[in-house]
Coordinates of C-alpha atoms and ligand atoms in Angstrom, one line a residue:
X1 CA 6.1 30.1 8.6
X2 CA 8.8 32.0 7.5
X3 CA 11.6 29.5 7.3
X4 CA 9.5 27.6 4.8
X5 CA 12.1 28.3 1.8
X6 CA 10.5 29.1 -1.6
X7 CA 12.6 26.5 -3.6
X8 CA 13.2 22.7 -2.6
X9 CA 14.5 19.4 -3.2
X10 CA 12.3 16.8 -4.9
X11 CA 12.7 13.7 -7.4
X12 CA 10.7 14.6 -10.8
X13 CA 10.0 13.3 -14.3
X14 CA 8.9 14.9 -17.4
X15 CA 7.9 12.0 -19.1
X16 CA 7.2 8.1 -18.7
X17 CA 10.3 6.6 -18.4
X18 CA 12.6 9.9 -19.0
X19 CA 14.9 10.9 -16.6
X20 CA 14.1 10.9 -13.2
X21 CA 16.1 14.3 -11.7
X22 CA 16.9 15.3 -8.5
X23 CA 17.1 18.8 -8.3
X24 CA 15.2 22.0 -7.0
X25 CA 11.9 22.9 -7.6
X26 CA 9.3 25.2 -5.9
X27 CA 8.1 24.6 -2.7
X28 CA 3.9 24.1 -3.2
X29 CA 1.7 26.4 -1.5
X30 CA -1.5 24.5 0.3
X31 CA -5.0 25.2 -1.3
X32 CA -7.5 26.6 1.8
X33 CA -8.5 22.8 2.4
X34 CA -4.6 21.5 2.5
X35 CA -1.7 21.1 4.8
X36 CA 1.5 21.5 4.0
X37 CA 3.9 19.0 5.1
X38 CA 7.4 19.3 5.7
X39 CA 8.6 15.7 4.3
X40 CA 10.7 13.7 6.4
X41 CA 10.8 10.4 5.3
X42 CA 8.7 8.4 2.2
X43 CA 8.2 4.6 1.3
X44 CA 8.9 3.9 -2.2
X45 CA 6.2 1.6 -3.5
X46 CA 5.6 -0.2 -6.7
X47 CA 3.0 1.9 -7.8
X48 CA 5.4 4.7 -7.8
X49 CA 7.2 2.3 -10.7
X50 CA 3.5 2.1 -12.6
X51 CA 3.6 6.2 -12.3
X52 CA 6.6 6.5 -14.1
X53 CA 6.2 4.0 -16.6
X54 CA 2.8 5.3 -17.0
X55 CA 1.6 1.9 -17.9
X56 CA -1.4 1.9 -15.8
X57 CA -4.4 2.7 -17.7
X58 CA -5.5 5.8 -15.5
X59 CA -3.4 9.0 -16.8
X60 CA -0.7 10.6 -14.3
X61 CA -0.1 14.3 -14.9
X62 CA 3.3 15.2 -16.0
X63 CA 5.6 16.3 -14.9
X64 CA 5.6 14.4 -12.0
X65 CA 6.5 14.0 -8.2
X66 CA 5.7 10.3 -7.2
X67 CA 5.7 8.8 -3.7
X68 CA 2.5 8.1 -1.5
X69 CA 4.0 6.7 1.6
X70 CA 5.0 9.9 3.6
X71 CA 5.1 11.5 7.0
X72 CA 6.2 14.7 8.0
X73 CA 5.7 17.8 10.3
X74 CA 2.4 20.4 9.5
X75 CA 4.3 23.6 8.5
X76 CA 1.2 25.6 7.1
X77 CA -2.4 25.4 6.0
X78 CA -4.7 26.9 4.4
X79 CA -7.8 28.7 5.4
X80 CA -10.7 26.1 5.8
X81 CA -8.2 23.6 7.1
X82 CA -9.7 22.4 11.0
X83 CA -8.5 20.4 13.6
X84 CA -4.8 20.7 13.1
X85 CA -1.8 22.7 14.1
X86 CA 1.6 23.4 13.2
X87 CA 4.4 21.1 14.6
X88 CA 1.5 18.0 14.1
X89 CA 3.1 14.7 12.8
X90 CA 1.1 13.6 9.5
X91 CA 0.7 10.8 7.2
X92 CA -0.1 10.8 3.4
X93 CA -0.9 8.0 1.9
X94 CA -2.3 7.7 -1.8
X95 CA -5.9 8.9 -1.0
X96 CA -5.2 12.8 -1.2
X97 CA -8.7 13.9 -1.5
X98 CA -11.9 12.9 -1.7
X99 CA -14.9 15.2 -1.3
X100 CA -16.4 13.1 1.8
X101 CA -20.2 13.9 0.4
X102 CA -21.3 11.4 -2.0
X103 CA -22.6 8.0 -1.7
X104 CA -19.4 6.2 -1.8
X105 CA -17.3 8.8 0.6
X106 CA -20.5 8.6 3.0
X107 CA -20.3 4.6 3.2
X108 CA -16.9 4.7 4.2
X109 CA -15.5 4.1 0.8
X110 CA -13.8 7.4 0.0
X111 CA -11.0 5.8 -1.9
X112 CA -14.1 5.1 -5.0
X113 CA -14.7 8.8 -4.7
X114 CA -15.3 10.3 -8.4
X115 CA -13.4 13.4 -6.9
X116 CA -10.1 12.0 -5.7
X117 CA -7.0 13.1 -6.4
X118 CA -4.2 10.6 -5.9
X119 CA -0.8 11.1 -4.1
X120 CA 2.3 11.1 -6.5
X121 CA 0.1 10.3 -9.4
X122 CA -2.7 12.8 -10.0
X123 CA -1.3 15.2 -7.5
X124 CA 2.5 15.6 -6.4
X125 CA 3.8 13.5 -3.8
X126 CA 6.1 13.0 -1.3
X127 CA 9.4 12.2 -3.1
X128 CA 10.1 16.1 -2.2
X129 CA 10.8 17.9 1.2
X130 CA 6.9 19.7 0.7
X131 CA 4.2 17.9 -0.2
X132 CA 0.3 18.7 0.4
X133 CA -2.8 17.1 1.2
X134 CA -6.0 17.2 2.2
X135 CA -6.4 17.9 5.4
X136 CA -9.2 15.3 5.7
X137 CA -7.0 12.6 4.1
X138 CA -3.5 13.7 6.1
X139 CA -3.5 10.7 8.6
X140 CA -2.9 11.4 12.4
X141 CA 0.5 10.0 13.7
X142 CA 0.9 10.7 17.4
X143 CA 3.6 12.7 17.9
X144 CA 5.2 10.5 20.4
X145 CA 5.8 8.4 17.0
X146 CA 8.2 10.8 15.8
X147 CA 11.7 8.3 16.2
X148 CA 10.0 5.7 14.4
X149 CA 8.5 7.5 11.5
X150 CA 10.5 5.9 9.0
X151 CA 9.3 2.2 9.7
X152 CA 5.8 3.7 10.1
X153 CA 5.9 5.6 6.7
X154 CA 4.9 1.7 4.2
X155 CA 2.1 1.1 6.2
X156 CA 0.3 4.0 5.3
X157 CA 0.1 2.1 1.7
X158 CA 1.9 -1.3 2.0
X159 CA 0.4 -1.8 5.4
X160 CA -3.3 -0.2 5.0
X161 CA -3.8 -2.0 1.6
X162 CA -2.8 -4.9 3.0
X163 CA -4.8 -4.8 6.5
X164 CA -7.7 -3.5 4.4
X165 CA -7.9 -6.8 2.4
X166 CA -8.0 -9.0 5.3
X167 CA -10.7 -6.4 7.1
X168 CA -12.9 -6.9 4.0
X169 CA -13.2 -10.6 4.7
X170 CA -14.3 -10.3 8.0
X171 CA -13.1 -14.0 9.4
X172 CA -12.9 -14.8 12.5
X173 CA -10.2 -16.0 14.7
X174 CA -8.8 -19.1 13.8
X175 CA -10.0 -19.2 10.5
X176 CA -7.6 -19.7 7.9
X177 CA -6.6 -17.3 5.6
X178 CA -4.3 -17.8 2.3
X179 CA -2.0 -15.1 1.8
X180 CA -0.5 -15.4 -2.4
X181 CA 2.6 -13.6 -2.7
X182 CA 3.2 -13.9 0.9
X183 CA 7.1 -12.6 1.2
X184 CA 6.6 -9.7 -0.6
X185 CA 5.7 -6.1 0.8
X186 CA 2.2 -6.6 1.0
X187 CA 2.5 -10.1 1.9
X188 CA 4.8 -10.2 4.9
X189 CA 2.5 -7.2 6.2
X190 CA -0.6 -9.2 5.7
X191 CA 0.7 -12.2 7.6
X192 CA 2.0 -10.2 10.2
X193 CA -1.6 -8.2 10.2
X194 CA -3.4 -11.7 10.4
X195 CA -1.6 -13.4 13.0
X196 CA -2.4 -10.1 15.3
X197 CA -6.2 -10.9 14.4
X198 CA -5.7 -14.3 15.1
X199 CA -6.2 -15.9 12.2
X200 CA -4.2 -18.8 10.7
X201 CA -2.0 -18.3 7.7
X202 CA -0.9 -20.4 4.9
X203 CA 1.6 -18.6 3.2
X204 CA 2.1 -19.4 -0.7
X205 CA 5.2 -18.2 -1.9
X206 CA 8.1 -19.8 -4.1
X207 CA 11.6 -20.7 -2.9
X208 CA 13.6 -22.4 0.3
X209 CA 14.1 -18.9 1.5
X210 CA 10.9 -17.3 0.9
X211 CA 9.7 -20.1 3.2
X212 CA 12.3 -19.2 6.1
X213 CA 11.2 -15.5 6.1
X214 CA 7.3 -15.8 6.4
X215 CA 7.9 -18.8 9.0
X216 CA 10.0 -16.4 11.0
X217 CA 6.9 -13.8 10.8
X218 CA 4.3 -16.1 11.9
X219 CA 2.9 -17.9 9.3
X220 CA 1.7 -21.5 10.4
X221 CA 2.1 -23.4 6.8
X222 CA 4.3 -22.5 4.1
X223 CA 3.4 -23.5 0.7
X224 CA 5.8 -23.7 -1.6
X225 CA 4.5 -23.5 -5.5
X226 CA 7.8 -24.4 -7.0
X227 CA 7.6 -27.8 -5.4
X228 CA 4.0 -28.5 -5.0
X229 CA 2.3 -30.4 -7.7
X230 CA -1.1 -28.9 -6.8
X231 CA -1.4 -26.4 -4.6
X232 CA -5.2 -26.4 -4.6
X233 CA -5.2 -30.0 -3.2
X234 CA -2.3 -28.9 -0.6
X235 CA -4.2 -26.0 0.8
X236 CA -7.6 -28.2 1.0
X237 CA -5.8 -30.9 2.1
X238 CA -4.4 -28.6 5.0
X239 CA -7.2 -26.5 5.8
X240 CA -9.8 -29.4 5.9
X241 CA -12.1 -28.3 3.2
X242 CA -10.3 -25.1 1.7
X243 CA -9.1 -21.8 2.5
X244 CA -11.7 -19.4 4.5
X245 CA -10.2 -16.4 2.9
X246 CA -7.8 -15.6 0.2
X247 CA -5.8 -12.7 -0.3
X248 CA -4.2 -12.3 -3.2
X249 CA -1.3 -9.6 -3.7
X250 CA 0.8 -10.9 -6.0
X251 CA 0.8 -10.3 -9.4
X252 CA 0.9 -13.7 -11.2
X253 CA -2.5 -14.4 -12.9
X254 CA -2.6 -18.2 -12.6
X255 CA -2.0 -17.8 -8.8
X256 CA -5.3 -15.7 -8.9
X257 CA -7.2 -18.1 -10.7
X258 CA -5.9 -21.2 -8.4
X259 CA -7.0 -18.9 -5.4
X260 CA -11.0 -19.6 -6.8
X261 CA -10.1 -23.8 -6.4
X262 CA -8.9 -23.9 -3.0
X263 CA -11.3 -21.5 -1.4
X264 CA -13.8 -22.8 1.1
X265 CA -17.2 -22.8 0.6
X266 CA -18.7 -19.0 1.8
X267 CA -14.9 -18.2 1.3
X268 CA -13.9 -14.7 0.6
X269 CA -11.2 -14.5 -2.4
X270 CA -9.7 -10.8 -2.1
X271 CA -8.2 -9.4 -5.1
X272 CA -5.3 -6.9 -4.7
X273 CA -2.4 -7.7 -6.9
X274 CA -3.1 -6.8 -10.4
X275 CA -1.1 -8.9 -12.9
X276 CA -0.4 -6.5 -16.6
X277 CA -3.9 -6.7 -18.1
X278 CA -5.0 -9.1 -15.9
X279 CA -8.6 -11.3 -15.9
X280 CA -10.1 -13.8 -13.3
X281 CA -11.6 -16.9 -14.8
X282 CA -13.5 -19.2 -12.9
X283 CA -16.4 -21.1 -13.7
X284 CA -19.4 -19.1 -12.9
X285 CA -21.5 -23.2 -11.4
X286 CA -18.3 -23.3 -9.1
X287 CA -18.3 -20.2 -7.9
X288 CA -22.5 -20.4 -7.3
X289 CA -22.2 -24.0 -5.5
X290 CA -19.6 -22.7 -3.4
X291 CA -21.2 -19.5 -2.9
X292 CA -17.9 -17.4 -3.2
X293 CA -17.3 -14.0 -2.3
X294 CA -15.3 -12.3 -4.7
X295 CA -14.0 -9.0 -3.6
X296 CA -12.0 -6.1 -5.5
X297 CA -9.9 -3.9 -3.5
X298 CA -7.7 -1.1 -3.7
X299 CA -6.4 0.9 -0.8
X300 CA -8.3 1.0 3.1
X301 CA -10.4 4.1 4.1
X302 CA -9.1 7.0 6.8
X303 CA -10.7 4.3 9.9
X304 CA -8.5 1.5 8.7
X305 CA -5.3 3.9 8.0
X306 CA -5.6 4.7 11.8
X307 CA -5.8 1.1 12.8
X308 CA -3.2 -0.3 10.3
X309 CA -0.7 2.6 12.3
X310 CA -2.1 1.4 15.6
X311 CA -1.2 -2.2 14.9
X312 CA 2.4 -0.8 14.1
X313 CA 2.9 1.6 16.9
X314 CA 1.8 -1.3 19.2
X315 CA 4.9 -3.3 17.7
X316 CA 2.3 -6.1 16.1
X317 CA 3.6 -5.2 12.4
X318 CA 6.8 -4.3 11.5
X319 CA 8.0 -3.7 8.2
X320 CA 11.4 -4.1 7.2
X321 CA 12.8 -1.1 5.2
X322 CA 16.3 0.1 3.6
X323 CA 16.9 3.9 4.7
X324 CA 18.2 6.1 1.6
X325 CA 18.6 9.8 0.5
X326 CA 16.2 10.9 -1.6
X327 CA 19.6 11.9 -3.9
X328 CA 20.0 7.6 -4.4
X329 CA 15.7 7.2 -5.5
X330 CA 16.7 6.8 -8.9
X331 CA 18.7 3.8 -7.9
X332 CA 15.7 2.3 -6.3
X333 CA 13.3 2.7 -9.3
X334 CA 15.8 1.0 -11.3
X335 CA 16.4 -2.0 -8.7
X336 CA 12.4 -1.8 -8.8
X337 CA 12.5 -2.3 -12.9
X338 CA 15.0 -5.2 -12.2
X339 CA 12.8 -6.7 -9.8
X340 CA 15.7 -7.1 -7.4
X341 CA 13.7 -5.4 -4.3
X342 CA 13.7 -7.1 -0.8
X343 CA 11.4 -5.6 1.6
X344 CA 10.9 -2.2 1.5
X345 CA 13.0 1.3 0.2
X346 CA 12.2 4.5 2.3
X347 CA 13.6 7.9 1.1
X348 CA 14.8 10.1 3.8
X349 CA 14.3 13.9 2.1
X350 CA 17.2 15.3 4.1
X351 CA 19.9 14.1 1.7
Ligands
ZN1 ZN1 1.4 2.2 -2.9
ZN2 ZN1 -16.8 11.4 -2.6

C-alpha cells in the first residue's frame, strides 16, 4: 500500500461550466465500507456533460470529479470492506452506494435508494487515477478481463442502462422491439443487447448512414424519420399490429410521444432518454384500450451490471470507443457540447 502516492492526476471543475483543469490533486482515502481503485481507464458519458453544466435538476457537489464508467485495480480498503482483495479488477459505474436495507434496495432496486451517492456527480469519480466506491456497488470484472478493460469500461453505464431497459420489458424471443435513437451510445448497445436475447429490432434513427451502421449491428428494419411520412404507420405496418416494446433513449420529445402510437397492445414503452424538461403526452383512453405499460428507468441494478459485462466478455456486445489521455478530456466535453460525438470517448488515466 505504500506506492499509493499522496497526490494524483484528475480532471476537475470548480464551477458549472468553468474550467475544466487537469492537474494534481490528493489521492482520496477509502471510508471503512470503500475500495480504493487504482483508475485505469473511464468511459466519458453524456451525463458527465449534465454534471458540468449542472443543468440537471439534482445538485452536483462542487468542486467536481465527473466520470462513472471506470475500471481499475483494488489498491486498498477500508475496514468493514468483505469479499475482496488487493490486485481485484473493479468496475464503477454511477450507483456508488446505496445502503442495501430499505424497501427499494431489498427489491432489487437499489439505484431508487434515498441513500445513494452517485459516481462523478454526488461523489468523485473516475476522471482521476483514484477513485472510491462502495464496496457493495464496485462491480466484479474477472481478472482474465484485464486486456479488454477499456472496451468493457461504457457498459458499466452505456451498456447496463441500456440492457436494463430492454430486461424491464420482459419480451420474449422474437418479439419486436423499437429501439428510438438507435445509433447512438445507448442505442447501438441496445440493438446489439436485443439481438443476443433474440428479439427483433426496428431501429429508428435519421440519416443514410445512421441506417448503414445499426444494419451492420444486427438490426432487422431500419426506420428512417427523415424520410418517413409517418413512422407510426411504418412501424405498425412492419410489425403487424405495433411494436411489442419500445425503448426510448434518445432525447427528442416528439419521438417519445410517437413511441405511445406505434406500440402494441400490452406493449411496454421504456423511457430512458430525457429530452431538456421533458413531458410524455398521450391520451390517457389510448393508453387504457391498449393497456400500455409505461415504464421509467434510470440505470440497471448490481444483477444486471454483472450480466450486461457477461454479454460483453462473451463478445455479444461490443462498443465502439476512441482511446484518449485523460490530459485531452477537456476536448471531449467540448466535442460533447458540439454534439459532434460518434460512438464512444474512454479516458485512459495514464496520460
Ligand atoms: Zn452515464
Ligand atoms: Zn436503500
Amino acid at each position: 500500500m505504500s506506492n499509493i502516492p499522496k497526490s494524483q492526476k484528475a480532471v476537475i471543475f470548480y464551477e458549472h461550466n468553468g474550467p475544466l483543469e487537469y492537474k494534481d490533486v490528493a489521492t482520496p482515502t477509502p471510508k471503512p465500507n470503500e475500495l480504493l481503485i487504482n483508475v485505469k481507464y473511464s468511459g466519458v458519458c453524456h451525463s458527465d456533460l449534465h454534471a458540468w453544466k449542472g443543468d440537471w435538476p439534482y445538485p452536483t457537489i462542487l468542486p467536481l470529479i465527473g466520470g462513472h464508467e471506470g475500471i481499475g485495480e483494488v489498491v486498498s480498503f477500508g475496514s468493514e470492506v468483505t469479499g475482496w482483495s488487493i490486485g481485484d479488477l473493479a468496475g464503477m459505474k454511477w450507483l456508488n452506494y446505496a445502503c442495501m436495507e430499505c424497501e427499494y434496495c431489498l427489491a432489487d432496486k437499489e439505484q431508487a435508494c434515498d441513500s445513494f451517492e452517485f459516481t462523478g456527480y454526488t461523489t468523485n469519480g473516475t476522471f482521476q487515477q483514484y477513485a472510491t466506491v462502495d464496496y457493495r456497488q464496485a462491480a466484479r470484472i474477472p481478472n482474465s478481463a484485464s486486456s479488454n478493460i477499456a472496451e468493457l469500461s461504457p457498459i458499466l453505464c452505456g451498456g447496463l442502462t441500456s440492457y436494463s431497459g430492454i430486461k424491464s420489458m420482459g419480451l420474449k424471443p422474437g418479439q419486436w422491439i423499437t429501439i428510438v435513437g438507435a445509433a447512438g451510445g445507448l442505442g447501438n448497445l441496445g440493438i446489439q443487447f436485443s439481438k443476443a436475447m433474440n428479439l427483433k429490432v426496428i431501429a429508428l434513427d435519421s440519416g443514410f448512414e445512421k441506417g448503414q451502421f445499426v444494419k451492420e449491428l444486427g438490426a432487422d428494419e431500419y426506420v428512417d424519420i427523415s424520410n418517413t411520412e409517418n413512422v407510426a404507420e411504418k412501424i405498425i405496418e412492419i410489425t403487424n399490429g405495433g411494436s411489442h416494446g419500445v425503448l426510448n433513449v434518445s432525447s427528442s420529445n416528439q419521438a417519445l410521444n410517437s413511441s405511445f402510437e406505434y406500440a402494441r397492445k400490452l406493449g411496454k414503452v421504456v423511457i430512458i432518454g430525457i429530452p431538456l424538461n421533458g413531458e410524455f403526452k398521450y391520451g390517457v383512453s389510448a393508453a387504457i384500450s391498449k393497456c400500455l405499460n409505461i415504464y421509467a428507468s434510470s440505470v440497471g441494478n448490481k444483477k444486471e451490471t454483472e450480466e450486461a459485462i457477461q454479454f460483453a466478455l462473451d463478445g455479444k456486445v461490443k462498443c465502439p470507443i476512441k482511446v484518449v489521455g485523460l490530459s485531452e478530456l477537456p476536448d471531449v466535453y467540448k466535442l460533447m457540447s458540439e454534439n459532434k460525438v460518434k460512438g464512444r470517448y474512454v479516458v485512459d488515466t495514464s496520460r
